[in-house]
C-alpha positions in Angstrom: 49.0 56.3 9.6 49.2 52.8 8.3 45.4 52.6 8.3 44.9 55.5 6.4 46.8 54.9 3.9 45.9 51.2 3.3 42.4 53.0 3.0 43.0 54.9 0.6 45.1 52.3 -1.8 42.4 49.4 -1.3 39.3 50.0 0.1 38.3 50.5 -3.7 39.8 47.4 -4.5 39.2 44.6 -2.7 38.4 44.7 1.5 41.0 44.7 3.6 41.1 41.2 4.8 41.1 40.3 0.9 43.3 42.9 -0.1 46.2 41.2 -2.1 50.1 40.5 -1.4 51.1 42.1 -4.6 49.8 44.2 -7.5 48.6 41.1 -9.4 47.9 43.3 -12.4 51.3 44.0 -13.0 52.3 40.8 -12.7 50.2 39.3 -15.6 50.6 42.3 -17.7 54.3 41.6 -17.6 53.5 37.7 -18.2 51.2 38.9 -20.9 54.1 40.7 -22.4 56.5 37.6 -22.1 53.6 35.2 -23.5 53.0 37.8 -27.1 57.1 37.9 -27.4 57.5 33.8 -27.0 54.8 33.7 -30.3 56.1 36.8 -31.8 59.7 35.8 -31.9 58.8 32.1 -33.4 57.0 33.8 -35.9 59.4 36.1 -36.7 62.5 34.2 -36.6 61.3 30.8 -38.6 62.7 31.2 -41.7 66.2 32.8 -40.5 65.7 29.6 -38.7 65.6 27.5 -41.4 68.2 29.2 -43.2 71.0 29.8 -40.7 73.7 26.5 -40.5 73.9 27.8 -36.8 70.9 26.7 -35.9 71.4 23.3 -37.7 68.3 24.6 -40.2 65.9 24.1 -37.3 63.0 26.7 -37.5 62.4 26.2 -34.0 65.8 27.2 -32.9 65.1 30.7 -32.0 61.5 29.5 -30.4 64.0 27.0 -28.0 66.2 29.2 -27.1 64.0 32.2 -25.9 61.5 29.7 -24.2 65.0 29.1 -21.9 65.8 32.6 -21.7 61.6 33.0 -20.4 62.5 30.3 -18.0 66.1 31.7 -16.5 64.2 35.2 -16.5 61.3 33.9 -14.4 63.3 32.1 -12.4 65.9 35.1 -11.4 62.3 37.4 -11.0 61.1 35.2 -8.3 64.7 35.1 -6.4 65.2 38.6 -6.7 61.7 39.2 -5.0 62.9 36.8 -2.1 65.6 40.6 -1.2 64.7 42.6 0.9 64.7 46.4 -0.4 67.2 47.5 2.5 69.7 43.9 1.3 69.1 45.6 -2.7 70.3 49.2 -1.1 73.3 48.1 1.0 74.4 45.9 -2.4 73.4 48.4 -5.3 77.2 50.1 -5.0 78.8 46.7 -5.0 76.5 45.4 -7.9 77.2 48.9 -10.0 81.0 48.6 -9.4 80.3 44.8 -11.0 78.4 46.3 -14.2 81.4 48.7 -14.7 84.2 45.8 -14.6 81.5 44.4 -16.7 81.4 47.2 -19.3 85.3 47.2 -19.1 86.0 43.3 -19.3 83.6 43.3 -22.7 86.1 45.3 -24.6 88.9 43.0 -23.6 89.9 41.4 -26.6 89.9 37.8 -26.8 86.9 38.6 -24.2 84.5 40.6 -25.7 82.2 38.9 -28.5 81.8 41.4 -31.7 78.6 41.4 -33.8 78.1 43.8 -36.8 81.2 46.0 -35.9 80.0 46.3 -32.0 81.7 44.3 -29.0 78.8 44.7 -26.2 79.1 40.7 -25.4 80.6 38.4 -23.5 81.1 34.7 -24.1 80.0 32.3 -21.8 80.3 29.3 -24.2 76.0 28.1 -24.6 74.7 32.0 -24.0 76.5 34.9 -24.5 76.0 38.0 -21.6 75.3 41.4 -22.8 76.3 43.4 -19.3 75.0 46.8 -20.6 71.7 45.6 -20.1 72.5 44.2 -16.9 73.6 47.9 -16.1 70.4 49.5 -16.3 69.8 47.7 -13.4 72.2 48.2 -11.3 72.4 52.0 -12.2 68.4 52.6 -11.1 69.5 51.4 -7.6 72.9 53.1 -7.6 71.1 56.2 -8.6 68.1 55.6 -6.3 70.8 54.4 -3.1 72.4 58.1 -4.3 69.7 60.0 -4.1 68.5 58.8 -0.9 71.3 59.1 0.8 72.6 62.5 -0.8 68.7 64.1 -0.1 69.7 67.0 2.0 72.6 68.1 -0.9 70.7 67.3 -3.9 70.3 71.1 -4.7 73.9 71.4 -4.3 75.9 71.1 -7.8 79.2 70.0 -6.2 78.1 67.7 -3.3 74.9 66.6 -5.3 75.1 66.4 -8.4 78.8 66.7 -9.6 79.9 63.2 -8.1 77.2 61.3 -10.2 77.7 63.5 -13.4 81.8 62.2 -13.3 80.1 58.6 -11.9 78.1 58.6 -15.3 80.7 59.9 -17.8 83.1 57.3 -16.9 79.8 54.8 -17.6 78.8 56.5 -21.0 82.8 56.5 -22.5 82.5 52.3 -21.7 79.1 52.3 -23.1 80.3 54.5 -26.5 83.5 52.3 -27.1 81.4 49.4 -27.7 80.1 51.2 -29.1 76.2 51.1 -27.8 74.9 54.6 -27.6 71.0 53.2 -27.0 72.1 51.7 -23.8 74.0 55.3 -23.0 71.1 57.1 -23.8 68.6 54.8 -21.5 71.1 54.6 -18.7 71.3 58.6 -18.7 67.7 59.0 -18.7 67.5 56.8 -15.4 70.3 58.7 -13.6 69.4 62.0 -14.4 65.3 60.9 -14.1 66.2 59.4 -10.4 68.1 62.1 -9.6 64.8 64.9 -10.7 62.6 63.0 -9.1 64.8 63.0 -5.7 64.4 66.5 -5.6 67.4 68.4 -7.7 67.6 72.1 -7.8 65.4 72.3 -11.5 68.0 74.5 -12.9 70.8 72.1 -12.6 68.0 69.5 -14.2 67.6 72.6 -17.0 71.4 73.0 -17.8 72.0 69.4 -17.7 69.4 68.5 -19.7 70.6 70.9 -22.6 74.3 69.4 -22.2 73.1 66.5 -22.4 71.4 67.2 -25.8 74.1 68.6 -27.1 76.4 65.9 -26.4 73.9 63.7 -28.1 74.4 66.3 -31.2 78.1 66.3 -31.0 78.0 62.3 -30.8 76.1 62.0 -33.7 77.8 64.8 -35.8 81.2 63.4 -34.8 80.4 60.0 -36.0 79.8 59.2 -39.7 77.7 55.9 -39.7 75.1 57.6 -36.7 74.9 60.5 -39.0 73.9 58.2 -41.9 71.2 56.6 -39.3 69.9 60.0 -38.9 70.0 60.7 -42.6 68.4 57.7 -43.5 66.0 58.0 -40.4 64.8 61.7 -41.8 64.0 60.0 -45.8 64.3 56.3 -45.3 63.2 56.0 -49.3 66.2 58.5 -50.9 68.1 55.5 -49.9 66.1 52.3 -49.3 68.3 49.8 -50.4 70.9 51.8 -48.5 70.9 53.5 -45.3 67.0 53.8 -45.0 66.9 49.7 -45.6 65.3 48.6 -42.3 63.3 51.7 -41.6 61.6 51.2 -45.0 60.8 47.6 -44.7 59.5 48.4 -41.1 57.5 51.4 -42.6 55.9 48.6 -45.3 55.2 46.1 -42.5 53.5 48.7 -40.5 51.5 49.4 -43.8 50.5 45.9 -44.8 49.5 44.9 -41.5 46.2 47.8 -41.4 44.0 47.6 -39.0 44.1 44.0 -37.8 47.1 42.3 -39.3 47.8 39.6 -42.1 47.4 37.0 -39.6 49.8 35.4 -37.4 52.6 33.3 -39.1 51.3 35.4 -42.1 54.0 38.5 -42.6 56.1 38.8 -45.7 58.7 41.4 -44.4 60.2 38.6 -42.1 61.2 36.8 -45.0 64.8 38.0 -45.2 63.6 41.2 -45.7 63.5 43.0 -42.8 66.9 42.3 -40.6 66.7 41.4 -37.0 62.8 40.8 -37.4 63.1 38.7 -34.1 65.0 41.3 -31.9 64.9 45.4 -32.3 62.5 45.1 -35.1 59.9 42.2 -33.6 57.3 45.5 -33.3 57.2 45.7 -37.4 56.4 41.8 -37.8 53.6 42.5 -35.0 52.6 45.5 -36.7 52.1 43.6 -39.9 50.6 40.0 -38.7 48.4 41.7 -35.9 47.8 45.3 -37.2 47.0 48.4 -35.4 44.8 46.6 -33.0 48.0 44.1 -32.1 50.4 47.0 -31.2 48.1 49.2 -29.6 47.5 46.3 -27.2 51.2 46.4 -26.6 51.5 50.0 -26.0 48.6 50.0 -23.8 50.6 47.0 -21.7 54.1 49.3 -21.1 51.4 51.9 -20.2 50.3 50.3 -17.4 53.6 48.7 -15.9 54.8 52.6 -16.5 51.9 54.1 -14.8 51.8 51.3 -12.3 55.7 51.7 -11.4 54.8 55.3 -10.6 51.9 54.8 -8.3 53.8 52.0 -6.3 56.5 55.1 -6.2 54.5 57.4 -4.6 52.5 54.8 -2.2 56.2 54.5 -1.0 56.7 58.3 -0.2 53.9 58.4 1.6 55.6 55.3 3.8 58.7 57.5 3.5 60.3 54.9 1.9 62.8 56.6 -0.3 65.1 54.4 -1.4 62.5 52.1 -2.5 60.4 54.9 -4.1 62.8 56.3 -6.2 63.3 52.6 -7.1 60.0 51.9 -8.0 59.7 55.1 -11.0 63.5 54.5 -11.7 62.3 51.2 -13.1 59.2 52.8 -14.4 61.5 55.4 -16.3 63.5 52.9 -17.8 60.9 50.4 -19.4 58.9 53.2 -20.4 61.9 55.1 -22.2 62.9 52.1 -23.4 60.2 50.9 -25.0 59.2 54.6 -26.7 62.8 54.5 -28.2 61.9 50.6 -30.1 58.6 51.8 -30.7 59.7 55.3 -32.0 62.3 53.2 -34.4 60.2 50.6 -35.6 57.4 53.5 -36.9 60.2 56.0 -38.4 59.9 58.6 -35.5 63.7 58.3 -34.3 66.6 57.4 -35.5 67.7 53.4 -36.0 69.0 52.4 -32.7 69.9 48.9 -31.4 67.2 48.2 -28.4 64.9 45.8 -28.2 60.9 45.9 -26.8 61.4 45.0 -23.0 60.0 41.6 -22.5 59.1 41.2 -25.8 62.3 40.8 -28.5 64.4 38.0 -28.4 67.5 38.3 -25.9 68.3 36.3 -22.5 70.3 39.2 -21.0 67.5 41.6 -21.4 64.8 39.4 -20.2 66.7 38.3 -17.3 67.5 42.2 -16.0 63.8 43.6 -16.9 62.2 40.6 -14.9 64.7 41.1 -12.1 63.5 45.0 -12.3 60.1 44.0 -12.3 60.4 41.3 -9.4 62.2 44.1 -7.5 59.3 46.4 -8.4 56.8 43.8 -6.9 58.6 43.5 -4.0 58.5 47.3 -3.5 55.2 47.0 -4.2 54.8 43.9 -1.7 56.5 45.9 1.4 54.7 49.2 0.8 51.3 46.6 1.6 52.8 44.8 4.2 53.6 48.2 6.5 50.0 49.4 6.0 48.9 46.8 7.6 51.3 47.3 10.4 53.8 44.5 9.3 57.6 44.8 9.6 59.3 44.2 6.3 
């Protein structure tokens, strides 16, 4: 069996004895990724550099600090590739009990750290921790440890699906008291994709899915300033100096940048007029120094880790590695979901919503998680080789 299927993965790549250890292809693209976002986010964030007493006036401030948050990222990647998938299974309902405490201890007062009216972080004196993002992780390999081992009631709405829905609720209320619905929304799209994927009943998928979008409706009808985001979102220019601000300086960045950009360092937009140029909105100040060609490169990027997430998936069910598949496209669900939500704000396609481009925008919590995913993903990927060729992992 192992023979057969290392055939069919790599005899169109490379020979066997020359096969590789990992999907290097990933690996750069992700590298790539990191390499555009360390440029992008100097460029972007210079003159909020320059102007900001914080950052003693230093335009290089911003450059500094995400060059350290590269580093830690990196760094945690290549330790969390050194686990074992079976060590990540037996800890991933330790590690999600850890994001929840997390979730709670962030709306501590005194504790939790509140910017622009939300209090998602926590204070760790030099860096501050934003454990939402930390709890994507944890919750694809809760959900996939779940799934795996509730495969034989997963068409079952009490014994299946029922203890994760109550699981997730109590997830989403500490998520929406931040408040920080984009993290809600991404970490319901994991569960819920995890659990489709690891076989439940389709009509349970059906019905859940339509609660779940009408939730979403209710959440935004019941709260005033995420029906103004809508609003705005829908005619950015009846209000541009209003609630349609960012959307309509993203929209002009988009449209001065044509086809190939004003040139790098070049962009007007991030000159105080577009807000958080270096975080949820870096894709605009791409859009307009590098043009159509510079964030169609980056689409084409997420495409592949996406696509490539989902083929080491399925190499894994043909190992019958479960756990580890359901891993694999968990991860794949959430970078893709995540970066169509940024890339769907940034171009005026959905609503204004505070996530940043994986890999990309500025923000040490982020990178650290989404390299750990990816390093995890390798390692998926790294196994799955190693037992076609008849090695123990």
């Amino acid at each position: 069996m192992g023979a057969g299927i290392d055939s069919v993965f790599y005899t169109d790549v490379k020979p066997r004895a020359q096969a590789a250890e990992y999907d290097e292809g990933l690996m750069w693209v992700a590298v790539l990724l990191l390499g555009v976002g360390l440029v992008m986010v100097y460029s972007a964030s210079i003159a909020i550099a320059e102007a900001s007493r914080v950052s003693g006036h230093q335009s290089t401030y911003y450059l500094m600090r995400h060059a350290l948050f590269v580093a830690i990222a990196l760094a945690a990647g290549v330790a969390a590739f050194q686990v074992p998938l079976r060590l990540w299974q037996q800890a991933a309902p330790y590690l999600f009990l850890a994001g929840a405490g997390l979730l709670a201890l962030v709306l501590v007062p005194g504790v939790g750290r509140e910017v622009n009216g939300s209090q998602r972080w926590i204070s760790l004196h030099f860096v501050t921790m934003q454990p939402s993002e930390l709890m994507k992780l944890f919750a694809v390999l809760y959900a996939a440890d779940y799934t795996a081992r509730k495969a034989a009631h997963m068409a079952s709405f009490r014994r299946g699906f029922l203890p994760m829905l109550v699981v997730m609720l109590v997830i989403g209320w500490l998520l929406l008291r931040e408040p920080d619905f984009g993290a809600f929304v991404v970490i319901a799209v994991i569960a819920i994709g995890i659990l489709f994927l690891g076989g439940m009943n389709w009509k349970l998928f059906a019905g859940l899915f339509a609660l779940l979008v009408a939730g979403f409706v209710l959440l935004i009808l019941t709260s005033p300033y995420r029906l103004q985001r809508v609003v705005g979102f829908m005619d950015p220019w009846a209000d541009s100096y209003g609630t349609g601000y960012q959307l309509s300086h993203a929209l002009i960045a988009f449209g001065r940048g044509e086809w190939f950009g004003v040139g790098l360092g070049a962009s007007v937009e991030k000159l105080f007029y577009l807000p958080e140029a270096h975080t949820d909105f870096l894709l605009a100040v791409i859009a307009e120094e590098l043009g159509f060609a510079g964030v169609a490169a980056i689409i084409a990027a997420f495409a592949w880790i996406v696509t490539r997430a989902f083929m080491i998936g399925r190499r894994a069910v043909l190992l019958e590695r479960y756990f580890p598949a359901l891993v694999a496209q968990g991860i794949g669900l959430w970078i893709g979901v995540q970066a169509i939500i940024n890339i769907g704000v940034n171009t005026g396609m959905l609503p204004t919503k505070g996530l940043t481009l994986p890999l990309v925008s500025f923000g040490g919590t982020a990178l650290v998680a989404t390299c750990c995913a990816l390093a995890v993903l390798l390692r998926v990927d790294w196994e799955n080789r190693q037992l076609a060729k008849g090695f123990t992992v």
